[in-house]
PDB file of N, CA and C in Angstrom:
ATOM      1  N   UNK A  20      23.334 -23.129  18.547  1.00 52.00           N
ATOM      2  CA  UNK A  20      22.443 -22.884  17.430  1.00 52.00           C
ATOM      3  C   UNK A  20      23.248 -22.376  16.237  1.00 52.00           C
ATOM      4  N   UNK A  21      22.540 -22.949  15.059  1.00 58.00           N
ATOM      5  CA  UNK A  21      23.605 -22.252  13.798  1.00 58.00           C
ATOM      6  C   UNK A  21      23.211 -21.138  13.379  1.00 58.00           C
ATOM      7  N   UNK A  22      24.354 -20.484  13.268  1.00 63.00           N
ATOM      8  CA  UNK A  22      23.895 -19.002  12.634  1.00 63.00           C
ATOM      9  C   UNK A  22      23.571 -19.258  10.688  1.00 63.00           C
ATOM     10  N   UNK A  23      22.191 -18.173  10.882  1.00 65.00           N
ATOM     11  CA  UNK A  23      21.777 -18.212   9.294  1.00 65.00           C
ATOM     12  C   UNK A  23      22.063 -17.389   8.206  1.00 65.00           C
ATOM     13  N   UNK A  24      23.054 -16.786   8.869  1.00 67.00           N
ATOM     14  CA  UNK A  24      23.730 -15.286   7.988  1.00 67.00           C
ATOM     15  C   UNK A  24      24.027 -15.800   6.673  1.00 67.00           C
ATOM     16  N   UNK A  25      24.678 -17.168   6.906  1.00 72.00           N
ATOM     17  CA  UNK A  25      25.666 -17.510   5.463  1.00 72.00           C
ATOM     18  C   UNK A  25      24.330 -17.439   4.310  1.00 72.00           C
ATOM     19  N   UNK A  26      23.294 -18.507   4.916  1.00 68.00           N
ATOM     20  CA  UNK A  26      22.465 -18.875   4.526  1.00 68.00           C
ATOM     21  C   UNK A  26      21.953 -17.893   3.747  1.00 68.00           C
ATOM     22  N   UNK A  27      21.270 -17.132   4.949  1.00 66.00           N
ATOM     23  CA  UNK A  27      20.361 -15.685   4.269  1.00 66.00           C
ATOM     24  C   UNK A  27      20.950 -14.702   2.988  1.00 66.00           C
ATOM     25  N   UNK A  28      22.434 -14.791   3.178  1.00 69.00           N
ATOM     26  CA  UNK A  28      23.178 -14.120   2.049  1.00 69.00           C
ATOM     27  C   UNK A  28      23.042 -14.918   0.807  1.00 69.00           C
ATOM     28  N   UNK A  29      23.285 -16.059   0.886  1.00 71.00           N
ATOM     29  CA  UNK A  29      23.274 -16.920  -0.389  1.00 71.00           C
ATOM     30  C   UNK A  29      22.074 -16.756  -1.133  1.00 71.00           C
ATOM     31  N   UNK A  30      20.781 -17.177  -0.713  1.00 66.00           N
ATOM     32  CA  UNK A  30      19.238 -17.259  -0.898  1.00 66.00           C
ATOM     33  C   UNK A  30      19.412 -15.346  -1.718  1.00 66.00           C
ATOM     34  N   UNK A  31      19.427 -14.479  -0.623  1.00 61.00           N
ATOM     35  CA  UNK A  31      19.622 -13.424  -1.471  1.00 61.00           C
ATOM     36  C   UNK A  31      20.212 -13.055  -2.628  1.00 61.00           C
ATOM     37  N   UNK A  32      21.199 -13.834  -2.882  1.00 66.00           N
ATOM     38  CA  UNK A  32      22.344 -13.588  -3.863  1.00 66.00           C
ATOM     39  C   UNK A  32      21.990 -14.348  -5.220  1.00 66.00           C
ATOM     40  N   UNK A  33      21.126 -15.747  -5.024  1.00 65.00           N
ATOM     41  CA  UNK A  33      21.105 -16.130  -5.705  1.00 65.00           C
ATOM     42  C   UNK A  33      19.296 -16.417  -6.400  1.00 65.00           C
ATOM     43  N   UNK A  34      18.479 -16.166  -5.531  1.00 61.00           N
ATOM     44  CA  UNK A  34      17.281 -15.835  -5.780  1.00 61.00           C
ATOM     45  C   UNK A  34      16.277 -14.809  -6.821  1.00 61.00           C
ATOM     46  N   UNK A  35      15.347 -14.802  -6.813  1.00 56.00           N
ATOM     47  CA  UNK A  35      14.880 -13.975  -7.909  1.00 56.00           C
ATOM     48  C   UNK A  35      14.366 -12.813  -7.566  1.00 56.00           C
ATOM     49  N   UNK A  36      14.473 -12.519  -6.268  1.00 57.00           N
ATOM     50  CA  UNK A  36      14.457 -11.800  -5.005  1.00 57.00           C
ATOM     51  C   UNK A  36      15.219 -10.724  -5.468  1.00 57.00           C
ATOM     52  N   UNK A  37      14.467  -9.256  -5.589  1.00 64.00           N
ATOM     53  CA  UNK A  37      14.947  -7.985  -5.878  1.00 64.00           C
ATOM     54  C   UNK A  37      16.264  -7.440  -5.035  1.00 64.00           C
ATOM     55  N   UNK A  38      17.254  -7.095  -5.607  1.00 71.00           N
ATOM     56  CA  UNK A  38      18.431  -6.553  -4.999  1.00 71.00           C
ATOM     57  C   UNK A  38      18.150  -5.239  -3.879  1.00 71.00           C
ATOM     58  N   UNK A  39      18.088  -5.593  -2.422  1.00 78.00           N
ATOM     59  CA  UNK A  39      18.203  -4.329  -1.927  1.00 78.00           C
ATOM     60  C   UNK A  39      19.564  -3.607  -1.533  1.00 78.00           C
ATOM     61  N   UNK A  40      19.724  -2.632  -0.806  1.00 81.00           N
ATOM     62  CA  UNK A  40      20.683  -2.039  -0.203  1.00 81.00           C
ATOM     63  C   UNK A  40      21.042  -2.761   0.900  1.00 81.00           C
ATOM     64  N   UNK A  41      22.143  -3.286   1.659  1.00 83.00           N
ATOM     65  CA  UNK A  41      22.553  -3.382   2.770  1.00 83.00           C
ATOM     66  C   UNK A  41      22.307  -2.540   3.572  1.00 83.00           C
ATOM     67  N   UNK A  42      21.451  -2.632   4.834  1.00 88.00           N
ATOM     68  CA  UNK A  42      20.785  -1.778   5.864  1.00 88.00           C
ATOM     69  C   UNK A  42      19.471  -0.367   5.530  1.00 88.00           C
ATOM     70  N   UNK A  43      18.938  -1.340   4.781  1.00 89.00           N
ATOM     71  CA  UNK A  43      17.960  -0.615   4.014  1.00 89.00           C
ATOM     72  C   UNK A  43      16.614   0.189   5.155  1.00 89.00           C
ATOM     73  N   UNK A  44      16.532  -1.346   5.999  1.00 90.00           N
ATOM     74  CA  UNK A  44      15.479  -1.507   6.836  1.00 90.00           C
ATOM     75  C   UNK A  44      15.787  -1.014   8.036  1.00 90.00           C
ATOM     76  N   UNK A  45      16.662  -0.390   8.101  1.00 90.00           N
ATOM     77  CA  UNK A  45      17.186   0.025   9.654  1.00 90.00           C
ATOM     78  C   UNK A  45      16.947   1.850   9.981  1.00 90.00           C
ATOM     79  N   UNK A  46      15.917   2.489   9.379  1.00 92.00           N
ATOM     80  CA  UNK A  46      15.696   3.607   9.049  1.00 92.00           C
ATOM     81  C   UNK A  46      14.714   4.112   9.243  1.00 92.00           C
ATOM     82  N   UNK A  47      14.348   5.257   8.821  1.00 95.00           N
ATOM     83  CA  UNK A  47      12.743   5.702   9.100  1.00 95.00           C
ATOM     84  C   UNK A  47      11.592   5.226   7.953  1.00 95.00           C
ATOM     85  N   UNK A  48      10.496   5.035   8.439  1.00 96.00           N
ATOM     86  CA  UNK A  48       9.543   4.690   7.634  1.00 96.00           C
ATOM     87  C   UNK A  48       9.717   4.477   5.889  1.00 96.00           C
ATOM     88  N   UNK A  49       9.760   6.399   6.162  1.00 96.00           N
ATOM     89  CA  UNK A  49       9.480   7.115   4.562  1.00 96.00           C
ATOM     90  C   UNK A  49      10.754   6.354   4.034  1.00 96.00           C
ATOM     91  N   UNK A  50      12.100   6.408   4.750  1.00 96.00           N
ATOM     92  CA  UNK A  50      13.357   5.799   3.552  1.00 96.00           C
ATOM     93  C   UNK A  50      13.403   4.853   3.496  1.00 96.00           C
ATOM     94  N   UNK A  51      12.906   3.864   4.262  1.00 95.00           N
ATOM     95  CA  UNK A  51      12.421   2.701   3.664  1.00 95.00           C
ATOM     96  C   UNK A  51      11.758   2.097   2.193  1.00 95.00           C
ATOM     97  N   UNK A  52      10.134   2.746   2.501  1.00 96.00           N
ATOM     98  CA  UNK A  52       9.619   2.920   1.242  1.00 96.00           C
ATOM     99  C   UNK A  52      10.355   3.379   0.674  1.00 96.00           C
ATOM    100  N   UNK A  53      10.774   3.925   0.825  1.00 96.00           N
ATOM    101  CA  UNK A  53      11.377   5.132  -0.910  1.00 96.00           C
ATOM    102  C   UNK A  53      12.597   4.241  -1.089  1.00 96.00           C
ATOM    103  N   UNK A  54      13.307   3.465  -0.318  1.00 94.00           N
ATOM    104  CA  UNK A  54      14.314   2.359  -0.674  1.00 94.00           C
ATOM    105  C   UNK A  54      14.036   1.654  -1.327  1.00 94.00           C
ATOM    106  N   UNK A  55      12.716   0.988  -0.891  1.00 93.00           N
ATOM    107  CA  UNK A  55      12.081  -0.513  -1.929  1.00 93.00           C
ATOM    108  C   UNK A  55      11.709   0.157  -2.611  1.00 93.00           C
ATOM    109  N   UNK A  56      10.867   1.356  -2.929  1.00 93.00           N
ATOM    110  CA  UNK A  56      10.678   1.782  -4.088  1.00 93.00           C
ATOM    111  C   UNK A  56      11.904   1.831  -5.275  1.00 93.00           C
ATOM    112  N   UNK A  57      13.166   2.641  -4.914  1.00 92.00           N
ATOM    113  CA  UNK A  57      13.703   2.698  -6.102  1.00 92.00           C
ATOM    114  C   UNK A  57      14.050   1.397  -6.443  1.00 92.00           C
ATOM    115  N   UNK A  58      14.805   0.359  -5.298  1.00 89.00           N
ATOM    116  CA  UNK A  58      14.799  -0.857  -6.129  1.00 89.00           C
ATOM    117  C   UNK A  58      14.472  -1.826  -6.704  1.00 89.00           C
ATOM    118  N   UNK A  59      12.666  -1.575  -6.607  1.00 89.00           N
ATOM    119  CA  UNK A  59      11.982  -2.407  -7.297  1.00 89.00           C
ATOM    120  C   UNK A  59      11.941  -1.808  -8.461  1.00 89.00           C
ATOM    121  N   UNK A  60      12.030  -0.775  -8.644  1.00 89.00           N
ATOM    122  CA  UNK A  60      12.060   0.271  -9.994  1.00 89.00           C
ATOM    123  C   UNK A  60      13.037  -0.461 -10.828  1.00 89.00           C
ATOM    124  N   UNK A  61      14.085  -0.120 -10.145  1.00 87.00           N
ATOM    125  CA  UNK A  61      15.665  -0.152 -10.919  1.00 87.00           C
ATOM    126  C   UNK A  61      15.573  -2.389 -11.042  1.00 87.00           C
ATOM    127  N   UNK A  62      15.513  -3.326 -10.563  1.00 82.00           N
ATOM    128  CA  UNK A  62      15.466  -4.461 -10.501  1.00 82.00           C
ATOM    129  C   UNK A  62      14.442  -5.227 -11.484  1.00 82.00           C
ATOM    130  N   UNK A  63      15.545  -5.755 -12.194  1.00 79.00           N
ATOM    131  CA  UNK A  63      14.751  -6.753 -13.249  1.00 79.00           C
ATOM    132  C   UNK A  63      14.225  -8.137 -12.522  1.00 79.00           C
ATOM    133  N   UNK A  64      14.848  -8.137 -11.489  1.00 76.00           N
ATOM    134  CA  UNK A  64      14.338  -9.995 -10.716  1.00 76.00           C
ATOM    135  C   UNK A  64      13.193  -9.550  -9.640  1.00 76.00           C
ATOM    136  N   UNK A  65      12.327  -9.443 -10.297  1.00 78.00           N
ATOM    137  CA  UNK A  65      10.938  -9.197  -9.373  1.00 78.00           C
ATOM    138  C   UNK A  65       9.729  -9.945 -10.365  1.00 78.00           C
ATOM    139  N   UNK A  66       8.921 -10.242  -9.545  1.00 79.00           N
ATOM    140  CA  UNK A  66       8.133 -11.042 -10.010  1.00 79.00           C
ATOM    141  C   UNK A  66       6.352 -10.359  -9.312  1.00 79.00           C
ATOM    142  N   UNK A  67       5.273 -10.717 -10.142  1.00 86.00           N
ATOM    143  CA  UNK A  67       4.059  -9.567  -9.961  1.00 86.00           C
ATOM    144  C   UNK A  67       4.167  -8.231 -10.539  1.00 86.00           C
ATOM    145  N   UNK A  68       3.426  -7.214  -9.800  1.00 91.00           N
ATOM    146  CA  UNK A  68       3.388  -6.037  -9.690  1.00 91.00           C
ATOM    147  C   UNK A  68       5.011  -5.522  -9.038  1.00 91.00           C
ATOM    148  N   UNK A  69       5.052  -4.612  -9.382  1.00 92.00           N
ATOM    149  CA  UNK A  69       6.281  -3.865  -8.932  1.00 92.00           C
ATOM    150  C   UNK A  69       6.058  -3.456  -7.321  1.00 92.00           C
ATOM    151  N   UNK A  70       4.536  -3.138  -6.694  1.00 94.00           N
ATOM    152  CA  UNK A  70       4.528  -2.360  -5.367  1.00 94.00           C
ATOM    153  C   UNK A  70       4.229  -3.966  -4.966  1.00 94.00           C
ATOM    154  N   UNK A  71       3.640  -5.167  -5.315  1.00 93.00           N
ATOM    155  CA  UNK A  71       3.865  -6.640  -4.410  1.00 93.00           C
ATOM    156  C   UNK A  71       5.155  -6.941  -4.616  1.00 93.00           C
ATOM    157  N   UNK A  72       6.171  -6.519  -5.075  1.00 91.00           N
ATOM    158  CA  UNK A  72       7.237  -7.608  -5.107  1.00 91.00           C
ATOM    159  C   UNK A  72       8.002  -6.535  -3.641  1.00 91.00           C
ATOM    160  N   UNK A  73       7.930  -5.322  -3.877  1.00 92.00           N
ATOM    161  CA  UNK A  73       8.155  -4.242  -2.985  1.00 92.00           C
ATOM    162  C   UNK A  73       7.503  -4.420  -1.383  1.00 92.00           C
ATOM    163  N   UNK A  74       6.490  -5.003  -1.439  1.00 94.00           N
ATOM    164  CA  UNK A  74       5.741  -5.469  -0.101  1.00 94.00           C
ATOM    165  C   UNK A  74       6.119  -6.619   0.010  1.00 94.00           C
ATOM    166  N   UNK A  75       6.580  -7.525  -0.850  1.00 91.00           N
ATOM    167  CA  UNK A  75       6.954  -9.023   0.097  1.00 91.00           C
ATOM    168  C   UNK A  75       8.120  -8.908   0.712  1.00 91.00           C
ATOM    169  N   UNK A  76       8.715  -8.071   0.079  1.00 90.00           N
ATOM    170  CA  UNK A  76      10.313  -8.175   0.658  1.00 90.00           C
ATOM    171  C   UNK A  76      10.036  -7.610   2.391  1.00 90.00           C
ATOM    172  N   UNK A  77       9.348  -6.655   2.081  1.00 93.00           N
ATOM    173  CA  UNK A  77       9.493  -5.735   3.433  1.00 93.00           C
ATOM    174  C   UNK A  77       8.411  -6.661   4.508  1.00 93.00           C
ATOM    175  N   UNK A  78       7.516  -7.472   3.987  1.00 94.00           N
ATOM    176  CA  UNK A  78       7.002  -8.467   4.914  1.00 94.00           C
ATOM    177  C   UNK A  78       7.711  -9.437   4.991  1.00 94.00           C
ATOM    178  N   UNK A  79       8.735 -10.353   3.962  1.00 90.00           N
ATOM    179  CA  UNK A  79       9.701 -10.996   4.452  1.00 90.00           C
ATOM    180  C   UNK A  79      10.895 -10.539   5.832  1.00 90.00           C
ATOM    181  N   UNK A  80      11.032  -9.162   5.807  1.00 91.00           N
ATOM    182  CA  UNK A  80      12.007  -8.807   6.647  1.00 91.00           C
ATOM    183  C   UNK A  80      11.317  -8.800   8.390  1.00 91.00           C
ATOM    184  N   UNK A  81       9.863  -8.613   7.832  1.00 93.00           N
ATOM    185  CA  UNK A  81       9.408  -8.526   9.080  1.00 93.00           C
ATOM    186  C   UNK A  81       9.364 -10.200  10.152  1.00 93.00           C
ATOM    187  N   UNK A  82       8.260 -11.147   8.733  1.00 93.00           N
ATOM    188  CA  UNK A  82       8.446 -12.238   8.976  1.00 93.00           C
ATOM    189  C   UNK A  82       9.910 -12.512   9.555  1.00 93.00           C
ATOM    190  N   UNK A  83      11.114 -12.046   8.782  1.00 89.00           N
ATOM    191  CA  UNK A  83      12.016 -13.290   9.441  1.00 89.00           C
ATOM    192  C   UNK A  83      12.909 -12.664  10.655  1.00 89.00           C
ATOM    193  N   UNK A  84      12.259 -11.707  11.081  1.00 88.00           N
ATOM    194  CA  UNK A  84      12.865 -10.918  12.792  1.00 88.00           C
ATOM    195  C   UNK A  84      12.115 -11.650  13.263  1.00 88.00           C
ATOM    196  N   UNK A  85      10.326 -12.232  13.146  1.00 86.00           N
ATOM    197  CA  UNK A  85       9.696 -12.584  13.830  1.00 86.00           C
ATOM    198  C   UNK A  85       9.302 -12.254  15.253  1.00 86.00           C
ATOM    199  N   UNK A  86       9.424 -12.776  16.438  1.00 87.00           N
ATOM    200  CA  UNK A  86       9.490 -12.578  17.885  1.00 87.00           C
ATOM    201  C   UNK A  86      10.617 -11.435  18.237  1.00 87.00           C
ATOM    202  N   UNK A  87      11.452 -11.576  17.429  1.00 90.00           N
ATOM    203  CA  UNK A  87      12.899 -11.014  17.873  1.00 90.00           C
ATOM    204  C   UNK A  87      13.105  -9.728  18.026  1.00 90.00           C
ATOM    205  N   UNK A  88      11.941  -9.324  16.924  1.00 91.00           N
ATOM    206  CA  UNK A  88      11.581  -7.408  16.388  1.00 91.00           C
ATOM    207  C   UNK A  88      11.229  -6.931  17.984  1.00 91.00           C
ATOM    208  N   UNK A  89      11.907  -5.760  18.440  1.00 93.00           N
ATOM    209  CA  UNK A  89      11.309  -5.218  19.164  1.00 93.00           C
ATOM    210  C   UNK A  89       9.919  -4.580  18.697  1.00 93.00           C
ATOM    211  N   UNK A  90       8.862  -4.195  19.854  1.00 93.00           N
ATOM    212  CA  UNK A  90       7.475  -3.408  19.784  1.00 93.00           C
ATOM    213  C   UNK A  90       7.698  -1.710  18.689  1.00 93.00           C
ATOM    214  N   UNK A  91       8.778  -1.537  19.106  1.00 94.00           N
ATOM    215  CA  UNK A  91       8.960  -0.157  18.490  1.00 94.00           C
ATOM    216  C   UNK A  91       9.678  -0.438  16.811  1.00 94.00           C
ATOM    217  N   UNK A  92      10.301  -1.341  16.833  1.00 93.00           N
ATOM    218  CA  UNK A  92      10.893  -1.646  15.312  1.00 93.00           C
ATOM    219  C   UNK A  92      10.110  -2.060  14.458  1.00 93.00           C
ATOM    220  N   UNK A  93       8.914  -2.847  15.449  1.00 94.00           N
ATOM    221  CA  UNK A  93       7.543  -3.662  14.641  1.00 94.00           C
ATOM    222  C   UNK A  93       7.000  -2.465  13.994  1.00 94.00           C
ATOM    223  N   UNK A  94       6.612  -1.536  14.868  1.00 95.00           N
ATOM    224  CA  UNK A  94       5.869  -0.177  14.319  1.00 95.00           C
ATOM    225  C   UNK A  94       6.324   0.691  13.624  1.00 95.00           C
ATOM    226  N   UNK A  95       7.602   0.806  13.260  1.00 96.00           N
ATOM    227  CA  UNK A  95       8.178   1.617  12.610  1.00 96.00           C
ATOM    228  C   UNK A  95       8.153   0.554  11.199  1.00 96.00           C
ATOM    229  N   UNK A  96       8.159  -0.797  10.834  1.00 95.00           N
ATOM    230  CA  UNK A  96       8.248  -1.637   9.768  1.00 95.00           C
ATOM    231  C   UNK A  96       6.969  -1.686   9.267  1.00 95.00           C
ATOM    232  N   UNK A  97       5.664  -1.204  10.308  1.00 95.00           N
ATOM    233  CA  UNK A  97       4.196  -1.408   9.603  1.00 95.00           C
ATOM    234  C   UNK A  97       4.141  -0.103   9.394  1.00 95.00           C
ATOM    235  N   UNK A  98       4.618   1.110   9.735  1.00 96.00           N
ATOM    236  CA  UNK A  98       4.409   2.053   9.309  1.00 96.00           C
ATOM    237  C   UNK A  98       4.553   2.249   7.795  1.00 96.00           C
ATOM    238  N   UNK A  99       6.084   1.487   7.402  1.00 96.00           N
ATOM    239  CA  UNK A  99       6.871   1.399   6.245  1.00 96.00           C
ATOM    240  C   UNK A  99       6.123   1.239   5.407  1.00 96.00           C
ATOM    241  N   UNK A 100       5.028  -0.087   5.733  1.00 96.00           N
ATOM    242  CA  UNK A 100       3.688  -0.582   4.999  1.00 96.00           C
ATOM    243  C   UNK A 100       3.391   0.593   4.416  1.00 96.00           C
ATOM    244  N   UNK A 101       2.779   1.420   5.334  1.00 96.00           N
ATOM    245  CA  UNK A 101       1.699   2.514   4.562  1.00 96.00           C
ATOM    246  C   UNK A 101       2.129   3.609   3.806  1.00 96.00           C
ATOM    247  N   UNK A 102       3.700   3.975   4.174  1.00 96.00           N
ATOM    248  CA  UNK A 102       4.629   4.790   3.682  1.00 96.00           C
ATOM    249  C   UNK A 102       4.447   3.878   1.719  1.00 96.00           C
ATOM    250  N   UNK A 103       5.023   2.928   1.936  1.00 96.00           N
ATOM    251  CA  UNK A 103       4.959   2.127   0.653  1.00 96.00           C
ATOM    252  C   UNK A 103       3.687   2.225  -0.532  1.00 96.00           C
ATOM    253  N   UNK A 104       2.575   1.988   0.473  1.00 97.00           N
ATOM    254  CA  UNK A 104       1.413   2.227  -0.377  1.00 97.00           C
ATOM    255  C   UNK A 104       1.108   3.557  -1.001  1.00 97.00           C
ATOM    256  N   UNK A 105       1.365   4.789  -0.100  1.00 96.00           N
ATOM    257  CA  UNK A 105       0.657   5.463  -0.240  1.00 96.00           C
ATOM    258  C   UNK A 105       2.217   5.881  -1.769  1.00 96.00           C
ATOM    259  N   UNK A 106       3.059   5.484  -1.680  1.00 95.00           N
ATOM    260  CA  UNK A 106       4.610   5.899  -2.986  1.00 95.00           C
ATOM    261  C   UNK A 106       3.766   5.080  -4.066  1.00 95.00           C
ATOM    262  N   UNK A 107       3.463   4.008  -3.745  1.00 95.00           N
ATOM    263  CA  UNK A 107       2.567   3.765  -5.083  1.00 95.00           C
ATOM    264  C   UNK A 107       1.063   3.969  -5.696  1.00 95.00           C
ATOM    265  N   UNK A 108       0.667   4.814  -4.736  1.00 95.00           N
ATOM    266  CA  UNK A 108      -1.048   5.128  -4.967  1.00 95.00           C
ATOM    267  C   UNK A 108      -1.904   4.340  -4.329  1.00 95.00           C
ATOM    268  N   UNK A 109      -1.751   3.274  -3.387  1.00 94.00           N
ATOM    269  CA  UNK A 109      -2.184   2.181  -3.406  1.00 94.00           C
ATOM    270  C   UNK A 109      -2.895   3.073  -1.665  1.00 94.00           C
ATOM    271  N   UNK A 110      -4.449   2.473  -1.689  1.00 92.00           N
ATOM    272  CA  UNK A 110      -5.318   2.694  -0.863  1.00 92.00           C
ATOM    273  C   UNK A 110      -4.562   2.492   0.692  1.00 92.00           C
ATOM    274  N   UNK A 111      -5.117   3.618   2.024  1.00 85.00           N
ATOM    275  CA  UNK A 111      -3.989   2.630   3.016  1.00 85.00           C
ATOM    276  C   UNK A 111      -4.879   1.860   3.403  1.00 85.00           C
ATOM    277  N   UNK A 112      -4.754   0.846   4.840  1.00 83.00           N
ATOM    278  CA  UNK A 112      -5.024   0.225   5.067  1.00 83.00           C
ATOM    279  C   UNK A 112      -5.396   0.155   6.293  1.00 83.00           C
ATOM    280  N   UNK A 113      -7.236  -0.242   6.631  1.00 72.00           N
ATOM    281  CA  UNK A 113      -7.595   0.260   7.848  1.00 72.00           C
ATOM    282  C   UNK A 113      -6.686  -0.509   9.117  1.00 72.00           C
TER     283      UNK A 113
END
């Protein structure tokens, strides 16, 4: 099988896709959010609202672990969700 690393770097690099940190997502909830937060802040290549361009990324990351996410990494990435909302005011979610 081919590995998609090259791939995934390029698309990032060259996309309109907000600049994150390298190993952004590998953390607790809250520094998560507060990760996509500052760099949707600080990032001119975002597109929408500042807290959707901030939620696609972090549902892209989820999307593209897919199956692969362990049960406990899943929950710690939907947690991130609500961590996120609640950094931007945004209602949580039942």
């Amino acid at each position: 099988r081919r590995s998609t690393k090259g791939w995934v770097r390029r698309v990032q690099e060259t996309s309109n896709a907000m600049d994150i940190p390298r190993g952004l997502f590998a953390g607790a909830p809250r520094e998560i959010a507060r990760g996509l937060g500052r760099s949707v802040l600080s990032s001119r290549r975002t597109k929408g609202t500042k807290f959707q361009s901030a939620m696609s990324m972090l549902n892209w990351f989820i999307n593209r672990g897919g199956r692969g996410l362990s049960p406990t990494r899943r929950r710690t990435l939907e947690r991130a969700k609500n961590e996120l909302r609640d950094l931007f005011g945004r209602p949580p979610r039942k």
